[in-house]
Amino acid sequence: QVQLVESGGGLVQAGGSLRLSCAASGRTFSSGAMAWFRQAPGKERDFVAIINWSGHTLYADSVKGRFTISRDNAKNTVYLQMNSLKPEDTAVYYCAAGAWGTNDQNYYYWGQGTQVTVSL
């Protein structure tokens, strides 16, 4: 059984930072892609960032330059460092593991989500 467990969400003021973590258990994802998506109330789930096994990354335009995705294959963990947060970053953030791509249908495994709230 594969499990992805996110942590690190919370409430932060605009301009602040948060670091999300996603720990995977049950199998190794060293050869696959891991990604972060987010879903704001009343909106669809959107791609945020992705990283492959070699460290190649891709970001949504809305977070480029502010967010950084990284992974530690030895720990089966992926991180999302979020800086210069804006109220529009408020959403539930989901970790996912699967094949490279920005479409959520590329991903086989999902975490339960962690809430990020950015206040003015």
PDB file of C-alpha atoms in Angstrom:
ATOM      1  CA  GLN A   1       0.000   0.000   0.000  1.00  0.00           C
ATOM      2  CA  VAL A   2       1.400   3.381  -1.036  1.00  0.00           C
ATOM      3  CA  GLN A   3       0.918   6.359   1.207  1.00  0.00           C
ATOM      4  CA  LEU A   4       1.826  10.000   0.735  1.00  0.00           C
ATOM      5  CA  VAL A   5       1.617  12.159   3.825  1.00  0.00           C
ATOM      6  CA  GLU A   6       1.878  15.932   3.591  1.00  0.00           C
ATOM      7  CA  SER A   7       2.811  18.260   6.410  1.00  0.00           C
ATOM      8  CA  GLY A   8       3.835  21.862   6.936  1.00  0.00           C
ATOM      9  CA  GLY A   9       0.694  23.739   6.017  1.00  0.00           C
ATOM     10  CA  GLY A  10      -0.739  26.515   8.138  1.00  0.00           C
ATOM     11  CA  LEU A  11      -1.665  30.158   8.386  1.00  0.00           C
ATOM     12  CA  VAL A  12       0.837  32.786   7.321  1.00  0.00           C
ATOM     13  CA  GLN A  13       0.739  36.482   6.525  1.00  0.00           C
ATOM     14  CA  ALA A  14       1.256  37.735   3.002  1.00  0.00           C
ATOM     15  CA  GLY A  15       4.947  37.915   2.205  1.00  0.00           C
ATOM     16  CA  GLY A  16       5.762  35.073   4.550  1.00  0.00           C
ATOM     17  CA  SER A  17       7.097  31.584   3.905  1.00  0.00           C
ATOM     18  CA  LEU A  18       6.095  27.985   4.486  1.00  0.00           C
ATOM     19  CA  ARG A  19       7.767  24.686   3.713  1.00  0.00           C
ATOM     20  CA  LEU A  20       5.613  21.710   2.810  1.00  0.00           C
ATOM     21  CA  SER A  21       6.867  18.142   3.072  1.00  0.00           C
ATOM     22  CA  CYS A  22       5.528  14.958   1.532  1.00  0.00           C
ATOM     23  CA  ALA A  23       6.764  11.642   2.861  1.00  0.00           C
ATOM     24  CA  ALA A  24       6.170   8.536   0.767  1.00  0.00           C
ATOM     25  CA  SER A  25       5.980   5.029   2.153  1.00  0.00           C
ATOM     26  CA  GLY A  26       5.273   1.621   0.711  1.00  0.00           C
ATOM     27  CA  ARG A  27       7.510   1.909  -2.344  1.00  0.00           C
ATOM     28  CA  THR A  28      10.370   3.959  -3.662  1.00  0.00           C
ATOM     29  CA  PHE A  29       9.763   6.853  -6.036  1.00  0.00           C
ATOM     30  CA  SER A  30      13.368   7.467  -6.932  1.00  0.00           C
ATOM     31  CA  SER A  31      12.646   6.781 -10.621  1.00  0.00           C
ATOM     32  CA  GLY A  32       9.368   8.650 -10.916  1.00  0.00           C
ATOM     33  CA  ALA A  33       8.054  12.177 -10.811  1.00  0.00           C
ATOM     34  CA  MET A  34       6.621  13.861  -7.779  1.00  0.00           C
ATOM     35  CA  ALA A  35       4.495  16.945  -7.923  1.00  0.00           C
ATOM     36  CA  TRP A  36       2.462  19.431  -5.974  1.00  0.00           C
ATOM     37  CA  PHE A  37      -1.010  20.509  -6.937  1.00  0.00           C
ATOM     38  CA  ARG A  38      -3.384  22.866  -5.170  1.00  0.00           C
ATOM     39  CA  GLN A  39      -7.102  23.423  -5.017  1.00  0.00           C
ATOM     40  CA  ALA A  40      -8.746  26.612  -3.833  1.00  0.00           C
ATOM     41  CA  PRO A  41     -12.389  26.633  -2.717  1.00  0.00           C
ATOM     42  CA  GLY A  42     -14.739  26.421  -5.668  1.00  0.00           C
ATOM     43  CA  LYS A  43     -11.904  25.946  -8.152  1.00  0.00           C
ATOM     44  CA  GLU A  44     -10.313  23.057  -9.992  1.00  0.00           C
ATOM     45  CA  ARG A  45      -7.121  21.397  -8.821  1.00  0.00           C
ATOM     46  CA  ASP A  46      -4.163  23.159 -10.428  1.00  0.00           C
ATOM     47  CA  PHE A  47      -0.586  22.129 -11.092  1.00  0.00           C
ATOM     48  CA  VAL A  48       2.023  23.894  -8.965  1.00  0.00           C
ATOM     49  CA  ALA A  49       5.398  22.190  -9.432  1.00  0.00           C
ATOM     50  CA  ILE A  50       7.000  18.912 -10.457  1.00  0.00           C
ATOM     51  CA  ILE A  51      10.384  17.266 -10.029  1.00  0.00           C
ATOM     52  CA  ASN A  52      11.737  14.124 -11.684  1.00  0.00           C
ATOM     53  CA  TRP A  53      14.271  11.582 -10.472  1.00  0.00           C
ATOM     54  CA  SER A  54      17.250  13.584 -11.729  1.00  0.00           C
ATOM     55  CA  GLY A  55      16.100  16.849 -10.205  1.00  0.00           C
ATOM     56  CA  HIS A  56      14.618  18.444 -13.312  1.00  0.00           C
ATOM     57  CA  THR A  57      11.830  20.814 -12.294  1.00  0.00           C
ATOM     58  CA  LEU A  58       8.898  22.661 -13.805  1.00  0.00           C
ATOM     59  CA  TYR A  59       6.710  25.331 -12.227  1.00  0.00           C
ATOM     60  CA  ALA A  60       3.397  26.948 -12.875  1.00  0.00           C
ATOM     61  CA  ASP A  61       3.834  30.536 -14.017  1.00  0.00           C
ATOM     62  CA  SER A  62       1.943  31.775 -10.975  1.00  0.00           C
ATOM     63  CA  VAL A  63       4.584  30.433  -8.564  1.00  0.00           C
ATOM     64  CA  LYS A  64       7.765  30.682 -10.631  1.00  0.00           C
ATOM     65  CA  GLY A  65      10.491  32.530  -8.735  1.00  0.00           C
ATOM     66  CA  ARG A  66       8.675  32.179  -5.404  1.00  0.00           C
ATOM     67  CA  PHE A  67       8.316  28.414  -4.897  1.00  0.00           C
ATOM     68  CA  THR A  68      11.040  25.765  -5.001  1.00  0.00           C
ATOM     69  CA  ILE A  69      10.446  22.035  -5.242  1.00  0.00           C
ATOM     70  CA  SER A  70      13.103  19.564  -4.136  1.00  0.00           C
ATOM     71  CA  ARG A  71      13.339  15.899  -3.270  1.00  0.00           C
ATOM     72  CA  ASP A  72      15.407  13.600  -1.104  1.00  0.00           C
ATOM     73  CA  ASN A  73      15.292  10.182  -2.734  1.00  0.00           C
ATOM     74  CA  ALA A  74      17.001   8.508   0.215  1.00  0.00           C
ATOM     75  CA  LYS A  75      14.181   9.703   2.452  1.00  0.00           C
ATOM     76  CA  ASN A  76      11.426   9.277  -0.167  1.00  0.00           C
ATOM     77  CA  THR A  77      10.421  12.843   0.574  1.00  0.00           C
ATOM     78  CA  VAL A  78       9.585  15.837  -1.591  1.00  0.00           C
ATOM     79  CA  TYR A  79       9.500  19.436  -0.376  1.00  0.00           C
ATOM     80  CA  LEU A  80       7.876  22.651  -1.509  1.00  0.00           C
ATOM     81  CA  GLN A  81       9.508  25.822  -0.210  1.00  0.00           C
ATOM     82  CA  MET A  82       7.044  28.674  -0.610  1.00  0.00           C
ATOM     83  CA  ASN A  83       8.296  32.231  -0.274  1.00  0.00           C
ATOM     84  CA  SER A  84       6.670  35.621  -0.824  1.00  0.00           C
ATOM     85  CA  LEU A  85       3.278  34.064  -0.274  1.00  0.00           C
ATOM     86  CA  LYS A  86       0.188  35.856  -1.540  1.00  0.00           C
ATOM     87  CA  PRO A  87      -3.464  35.542  -0.500  1.00  0.00           C
ATOM     88  CA  GLU A  88      -4.172  33.908  -3.862  1.00  0.00           C
ATOM     89  CA  ASP A  89      -1.868  31.041  -2.834  1.00  0.00           C
ATOM     90  CA  THR A  90      -4.489  30.003  -0.296  1.00  0.00           C
ATOM     91  CA  ALA A  91      -5.542  26.441  -1.101  1.00  0.00           C
ATOM     92  CA  VAL A  92      -5.306  22.827  -0.090  1.00  0.00           C
ATOM     93  CA  TYR A  93      -1.970  21.563  -1.353  1.00  0.00           C
ATOM     94  CA  TYR A  94      -1.670  17.981  -2.522  1.00  0.00           C
ATOM     95  CA  CYS A  95       1.402  15.864  -3.099  1.00  0.00           C
ATOM     96  CA  ALA A  96       1.279  13.358  -5.944  1.00  0.00           C
ATOM     97  CA  ALA A  97       3.509  10.657  -7.384  1.00  0.00           C
ATOM     98  CA  GLY A  98       3.427   9.219 -10.880  1.00  0.00           C
ATOM     99  CA  ALA A  99       4.565  10.046 -14.406  1.00  0.00           C
ATOM    100  CA  TRP A 100       5.983  13.391 -15.528  1.00  0.00           C
ATOM    101  CA  GLY A 101       3.360  15.939 -16.537  1.00  0.00           C
ATOM    102  CA  THR A 102       1.233  18.861 -15.416  1.00  0.00           C
ATOM    103  CA  ASN A 103      -2.053  16.978 -15.794  1.00  0.00           C
ATOM    104  CA  ASP A 104      -3.299  15.467 -12.562  1.00  0.00           C
ATOM    105  CA  GLN A 105      -4.319  12.352 -14.473  1.00  0.00           C
ATOM    106  CA  ASN A 106      -0.611  11.479 -14.819  1.00  0.00           C
ATOM    107  CA  TYR A 107      -0.462  10.722 -11.105  1.00  0.00           C
ATOM    108  CA  TYR A 108      -1.343   7.431  -9.462  1.00  0.00           C
ATOM    109  CA  TYR A 109      -0.887   8.281  -5.809  1.00  0.00           C
ATOM    110  CA  TRP A 110      -2.119  11.272  -3.831  1.00  0.00           C
ATOM    111  CA  GLY A 111      -1.740  12.592  -0.324  1.00  0.00           C
ATOM    112  CA  GLN A 112      -4.622  13.765   1.823  1.00  0.00           C
ATOM    113  CA  GLY A 113      -3.761  17.430   1.377  1.00  0.00           C
ATOM    114  CA  THR A 114      -2.573  20.170   3.687  1.00  0.00           C
ATOM    115  CA  GLN A 115      -4.239  23.559   4.066  1.00  0.00           C
ATOM    116  CA  VAL A 116      -2.257  26.714   3.348  1.00  0.00           C
ATOM    117  CA  THR A 117      -3.928  29.992   4.236  1.00  0.00           C
ATOM    118  CA  VAL A 118      -2.320  33.338   3.458  1.00  0.00           C
ATOM    119  CA  SER A 119      -3.811  36.379   5.138  1.00  0.00           C
ATOM    120  CA  LEU A 120      -3.424  40.041   4.242  1.00  0.00           C
TER     121      LEU A 120
END
